[in-house]
Backbone as numpy.savetxt, mean C-alpha at the origin, in Angstrom:
# Nx Ny Nz CAx CAy CAz Cx Cy Cz
-8.12 13.54 11.04 -7.14 13.57 12.10 -6.24 14.80 11.97
-5.90 15.13 10.73 -5.02 16.30 10.55 -5.69 17.58 11.02
-7.00 17.68 10.82 -7.71 18.86 11.33 -7.54 18.99 12.83
-7.58 17.85 13.51 -7.41 17.84 14.97 -6.00 18.30 15.35
-5.00 17.88 14.58 -3.62 18.29 14.85 -3.47 19.78 14.59
-3.97 20.24 13.43 -3.84 21.66 13.07 -4.56 22.57 14.06
-5.65 22.09 14.64 -6.41 22.91 15.59 -5.81 22.87 16.99
-4.87 21.94 17.21 -4.24 21.84 18.53 -4.94 20.89 19.48
-6.03 20.27 19.04 -6.75 19.33 19.91 -6.03 18.01 20.07
-5.18 17.66 19.10 -4.39 16.44 19.15 -2.93 16.83 18.94
-2.07 16.31 19.79 -0.65 16.62 19.68 0.03 15.80 18.59
1.11 16.34 18.06 1.83 15.62 17.00 2.40 14.30 17.51
2.69 14.23 18.80 3.22 12.97 19.35 2.21 11.83 19.24
0.93 12.17 19.10 -0.11 11.14 18.97 -0.25 10.62 17.55
0.15 11.40 16.56 0.01 10.97 15.17 1.35 10.64 14.51
2.42 11.10 15.09 3.76 10.81 14.55 4.32 9.63 15.32
3.70 8.47 15.10 3.98 7.30 15.93 4.46 6.09 15.13
5.17 6.33 14.03 5.66 5.21 13.22 6.58 4.33 14.05
6.36 3.03 13.96 7.20 2.08 14.69 8.59 2.05 14.07
9.58 1.57 14.82 10.93 1.43 14.24 10.92 0.52 13.00
10.06 -0.52 13.01 9.97 -1.41 11.85 9.46 -0.65 10.63
8.43 0.19 10.81 7.88 0.95 9.70 8.90 1.95 9.16
9.63 2.60 10.05 10.68 3.54 9.60 11.78 2.81 8.84
12.13 1.63 9.31 13.15 0.82 8.62 12.63 0.38 7.25
11.38 -0.04 7.18 10.78 -0.45 5.91 10.77 0.73 4.93
10.47 1.92 5.43 10.48 3.11 4.58 11.89 3.39 4.04
12.87 3.18 4.88 14.26 3.43 4.48 14.73 2.44 3.42
14.45 1.16 3.60 15.00 0.13 2.73 14.08 -0.33 1.60
12.76 -0.19 1.76 11.83 -0.68 0.76 10.91 0.41 0.22
10.97 1.60 0.79 10.04 2.66 0.43 10.33 3.31 -0.90
9.30 3.96 -1.42 9.37 4.71 -2.67 9.18 6.18 -2.33
10.20 7.01 -2.57 10.07 8.44 -2.25 8.97 9.09 -3.09
8.29 10.07 -2.50 7.27 10.82 -3.23 7.69 12.29 -3.27
6.92 13.08 -3.99 7.15 14.52 -4.04 6.31 15.26 -3.00
5.47 14.52 -2.28 4.57 15.13 -1.30 5.31 15.40 0.01
5.10 16.61 0.54 5.69 16.95 1.84 4.81 16.40 2.96
5.43 16.11 4.08 4.72 15.63 5.26 3.70 16.68 5.69
2.44 16.28 5.92 1.43 17.25 6.33 1.59 17.71 7.78
2.46 17.06 8.55 2.64 17.43 9.95 3.88 18.31 10.12
5.06 17.78 9.78 6.28 18.57 9.99 6.58 19.49 8.81
6.09 19.16 7.63 6.26 19.95 6.41 7.72 20.14 6.00
8.61 19.32 6.56 10.03 19.44 6.23 10.50 18.33 5.30
9.98 17.14 5.49 10.45 15.97 4.75 9.42 15.57 3.68
9.92 14.93 2.64 9.02 14.31 1.67 8.56 12.97 2.22
7.35 12.59 1.88 6.80 11.32 2.33 7.37 10.16 1.52
7.37 8.99 2.11 7.80 7.76 1.47 6.63 6.78 1.50
6.38 6.11 0.39 5.32 5.09 0.34 5.93 3.72 0.57
5.33 2.96 1.48 5.74 1.59 1.77 4.59 0.68 1.35
4.90 -0.35 0.56 3.91 -1.31 0.07 4.01 -2.60 0.87
2.95 -2.92 1.61 2.89 -4.16 2.38 2.00 -5.14 1.66
2.38 -6.42 1.68 1.60 -7.45 0.99 1.02 -8.44 2.01
-0.23 -8.83 1.77 -0.92 -9.79 2.64 -1.74 -10.74 1.78
-1.76 -12.01 2.18 -2.58 -13.00 1.50 -2.23 -14.38 2.00
-3.22 -15.26 2.01 -3.02 -16.63 2.51 -1.94 -17.37 1.74
-1.91 -17.19 0.44 -0.96 -17.91 -0.39 0.49 -17.45 -0.19
0.68 -16.27 0.38 2.03 -15.73 0.57 2.80 -16.42 1.69
2.09 -17.06 2.58 2.68 -17.76 3.73 3.60 -16.83 4.53
4.91 -17.15 4.65 5.81 -16.34 5.47 6.07 -14.95 4.88
5.82 -14.77 3.61 6.03 -13.47 2.98 4.91 -12.48 3.32
3.79 -12.97 3.85 2.68 -12.10 4.21 3.12 -11.11 5.28
2.75 -9.86 5.08 3.11 -8.82 6.03 4.43 -8.15 5.74
5.11 -8.58 4.69 6.40 -7.98 4.35 6.22 -6.71 3.53
7.17 -5.80 3.68 7.24 -4.62 2.84 7.99 -5.00 1.57
7.50 -4.53 0.43 8.13 -4.82 -0.85 8.24 -3.54 -1.67
9.25 -3.50 -2.51 9.37 -2.39 -3.45 8.27 -2.52 -4.49
7.81 -1.39 -4.99 6.74 -1.38 -5.98 7.15 -2.20 -7.22
8.41 -2.15 -7.59 8.90 -2.88 -8.77 8.78 -4.39 -8.60
8.72 -4.88 -7.37 8.60 -6.32 -7.13 7.17 -6.83 -7.30
6.20 -5.95 -7.22 4.80 -6.36 -7.20 4.34 -7.06 -8.47
4.72 -6.61 -9.68 4.27 -7.34 -10.88 4.76 -8.79 -10.91
5.98 -9.05 -10.47 6.50 -10.42 -10.44 5.70 -11.26 -9.45
5.41 -10.69 -8.29 4.60 -11.41 -7.30 3.19 -11.66 -7.83
2.66 -10.69 -8.58 1.30 -10.83 -9.12 1.22 -11.95 -10.15
2.32 -12.25 -10.82 2.33 -13.37 -11.76 2.54 -14.70 -11.04
3.06 -14.65 -9.84 3.38 -15.85 -9.07 2.21 -16.32 -8.23
1.46 -15.39 -7.65 0.38 -15.73 -6.73 -0.97 -15.39 -7.33
-1.98 -16.18 -6.95 -3.34 -15.95 -7.46 -3.89 -14.61 -7.04
-3.76 -14.28 -5.76 -4.36 -13.03 -5.28 -3.74 -12.64 -3.96
-3.43 -11.37 -3.81 -2.96 -10.84 -2.54 -3.32 -9.36 -2.44
-3.38 -8.91 -1.25 -3.75 -7.53 -0.93 -2.48 -6.69 -0.77
-2.50 -5.48 -1.30 -1.40 -4.53 -1.14 -1.93 -3.34 -0.35
-1.20 -2.97 0.69 -1.53 -1.79 1.49 -0.39 -0.80 1.33
-0.70 0.43 0.95 0.31 1.47 0.76 0.20 2.44 1.93
1.30 2.56 2.67 1.34 3.45 3.84 2.31 4.58 3.52
1.87 5.82 3.74 2.79 6.94 3.59 3.45 7.19 4.94
4.76 7.42 4.90 5.55 7.56 6.12 6.44 8.78 5.98
6.52 9.58 7.03 7.51 10.64 7.10 8.68 10.08 7.89
9.82 9.96 7.25 10.99 9.41 7.92 11.56 10.40 8.93
11.12 11.65 8.87 11.59 12.66 9.82 10.82 12.63 11.13
9.51 12.89 11.05 8.72 13.02 12.28 7.97 11.75 12.67
7.81 10.80 11.74 7.11 9.56 12.07 5.64 9.52 11.70
5.13 10.58 11.02 3.75 10.55 10.55 3.57 9.32 9.66
2.44 8.64 9.78 2.14 7.51 8.90 0.65 7.38 8.75
0.25 6.97 7.55 -1.17 6.90 7.24 -1.38 5.94 6.07
-2.39 5.08 6.17 -2.76 4.20 5.07 -3.40 5.06 3.98
-2.82 5.06 2.78 -3.34 5.90 1.71 -4.03 5.12 0.60
-3.73 3.83 0.50 -4.30 3.07 -0.61 -4.24 1.58 -0.30
-5.20 0.85 -0.82 -5.16 -0.61 -0.75 -5.77 -1.16 -2.03
-5.21 -2.27 -2.51 -5.72 -2.88 -3.73 -5.31 -4.34 -3.81
-5.99 -5.06 -4.70 -5.71 -6.47 -4.94 -4.79 -6.62 -6.14
-3.88 -7.56 -6.06 -3.06 -7.95 -7.20 -3.07 -9.47 -7.29
-2.67 -9.99 -8.42 -2.55 -11.43 -8.59 -2.96 -11.86 -9.97
-2.61 -13.09 -10.31 -2.89 -13.56 -11.65 -4.36 -13.88 -11.88
-5.19 -13.91 -10.86 -6.63 -14.10 -11.05 -7.23 -12.97 -11.86
-6.58 -11.83 -11.90 -7.10 -10.69 -12.65 -6.75 -10.71 -14.12
-6.00 -11.71 -14.56 -5.58 -11.79 -15.96 -6.47 -12.77 -16.70
-6.96 -12.36 -17.85 -7.80 -13.26 -18.65 -7.01 -14.50 -19.02
-7.64 -15.65 -18.90 -6.98 -16.92 -19.18 -6.58 -17.04 -20.65
-7.37 -16.49 -21.57 -7.14 -16.69 -23.00 -6.08 -15.77 -23.58
-5.69 -14.71 -22.90 -4.79 -13.73 -23.50 -3.34 -14.17 -23.45
-2.94 -14.89 -22.42 -1.56 -15.29 -22.28 -0.63 -14.13 -22.00
-1.16 -13.01 -21.61 -0.34 -11.82 -21.36 0.50 -11.98 -20.11
1.63 -11.31 -20.09 2.53 -11.36 -18.93 2.35 -10.16 -18.04
1.37 -9.30 -18.36 1.15 -8.12 -17.51 0.49 -8.53 -16.21
1.02 -8.04 -15.11 0.43 -8.31 -13.80 -0.47 -7.15 -13.45
-1.71 -7.45 -13.17 -2.66 -6.41 -12.82 -3.46 -6.83 -11.62
-4.17 -5.89 -11.05 -4.99 -6.20 -9.89 -6.27 -6.90 -10.28
-6.85 -7.56 -9.33 -8.09 -8.28 -9.57 -9.23 -7.59 -8.84
-10.31 -7.38 -9.54 -11.49 -6.78 -8.95 -12.49 -7.90 -8.66
-12.07 -8.82 -7.79 -12.90 -9.99 -7.54 -12.77 -10.42 -6.09
-13.80 -11.11 -5.59 -13.70 -11.63 -4.24 -12.67 -12.74 -4.15
-12.15 -12.96 -2.97 -11.17 -14.02 -2.75 -11.77 -15.35 -3.16
-10.95 -16.17 -3.82 -11.39 -17.50 -4.21 -11.99 -17.58 -5.60
-12.22 -16.45 -6.28 -12.78 -16.52 -7.62 -11.68 -16.85 -8.61
-12.07 -17.35 -9.78 -11.07 -17.81 -10.75 -10.58 -16.70 -11.64
-11.39 -15.69 -11.90 -10.98 -14.60 -12.77 -11.10 -14.92 -14.24
-11.56 -16.12 -14.59 -11.66 -16.52 -15.99 -12.64 -15.63 -16.74
-12.21 -15.14 -17.91 -13.09 -14.36 -18.76 -13.26 -12.91 -18.35
-12.61 -12.45 -17.34 -12.74 -11.05 -16.91 -11.69 -10.19 -17.59
-12.02 -8.95 -17.81 -11.05 -7.98 -18.27 -10.20 -7.57 -17.09
-8.87 -7.49 -17.26 -8.01 -7.09 -16.13 -8.39 -5.71 -15.61
-8.60 -5.62 -14.31 -8.93 -4.35 -13.68 -8.24 -4.27 -12.34
-8.29 -3.11 -11.75 -7.73 -2.92 -10.41 -8.85 -2.49 -9.48
-8.87 -3.09 -8.31 -9.78 -2.64 -7.27 -8.95 -1.80 -6.32
-9.18 -0.52 -6.31 -8.35 0.37 -5.50 -9.23 1.18 -4.56
-8.70 1.39 -3.41 -9.33 2.28 -2.45 -8.28 3.29 -2.04
-8.49 4.54 -2.38 -7.55 5.59 -2.00 -8.08 6.24 -0.73
-7.23 6.38 0.22 -7.60 6.97 1.50 -6.71 8.18 1.73
-7.29 9.30 2.04 -6.52 10.51 2.30 -6.75 10.94 3.74
-5.72 11.52 4.35 -5.89 12.02 5.71 -7.04 13.02 5.77
-7.85 12.89 6.79 -8.96 13.81 6.99 -10.20 13.46 6.19
-10.16 12.34 5.46 -11.31 11.96 4.64 -12.35 11.18 5.42
-12.06 10.92 6.70 -13.00 10.16 7.50 -12.75 8.67 7.44
-11.80 8.24 6.63 -11.46 6.81 6.50 -10.45 6.43 7.55
């Protein structure tokens, strides 16, 4: 998509379309990055972490600070995290990463308090597995 913007085939108004809710989430729950916006090149990007999962009930779809995720991962069996990069200046936004978190990814016998992601399908128990993260990194222009 960025190639289209840089070539002039797509206007910035078509890609700088962050909703007011997303901009607010970036302001109050976002994590600042050192990366500059690829569109306006004036502002640093902010990462917003959204959580989704059946067990979350009303909390599903909420933006959370990254520091809150380990506590949630110890509380819930499994949930999906979507990381969206947002430019608070021009409104550029793009899904950059998604991964699973939850206590299903922790070995039952270790008793560890570390919250890690689970590399397992929904509904699996996670018993006997080594803690791992299932991550998908998505970059602008990668075709994803």
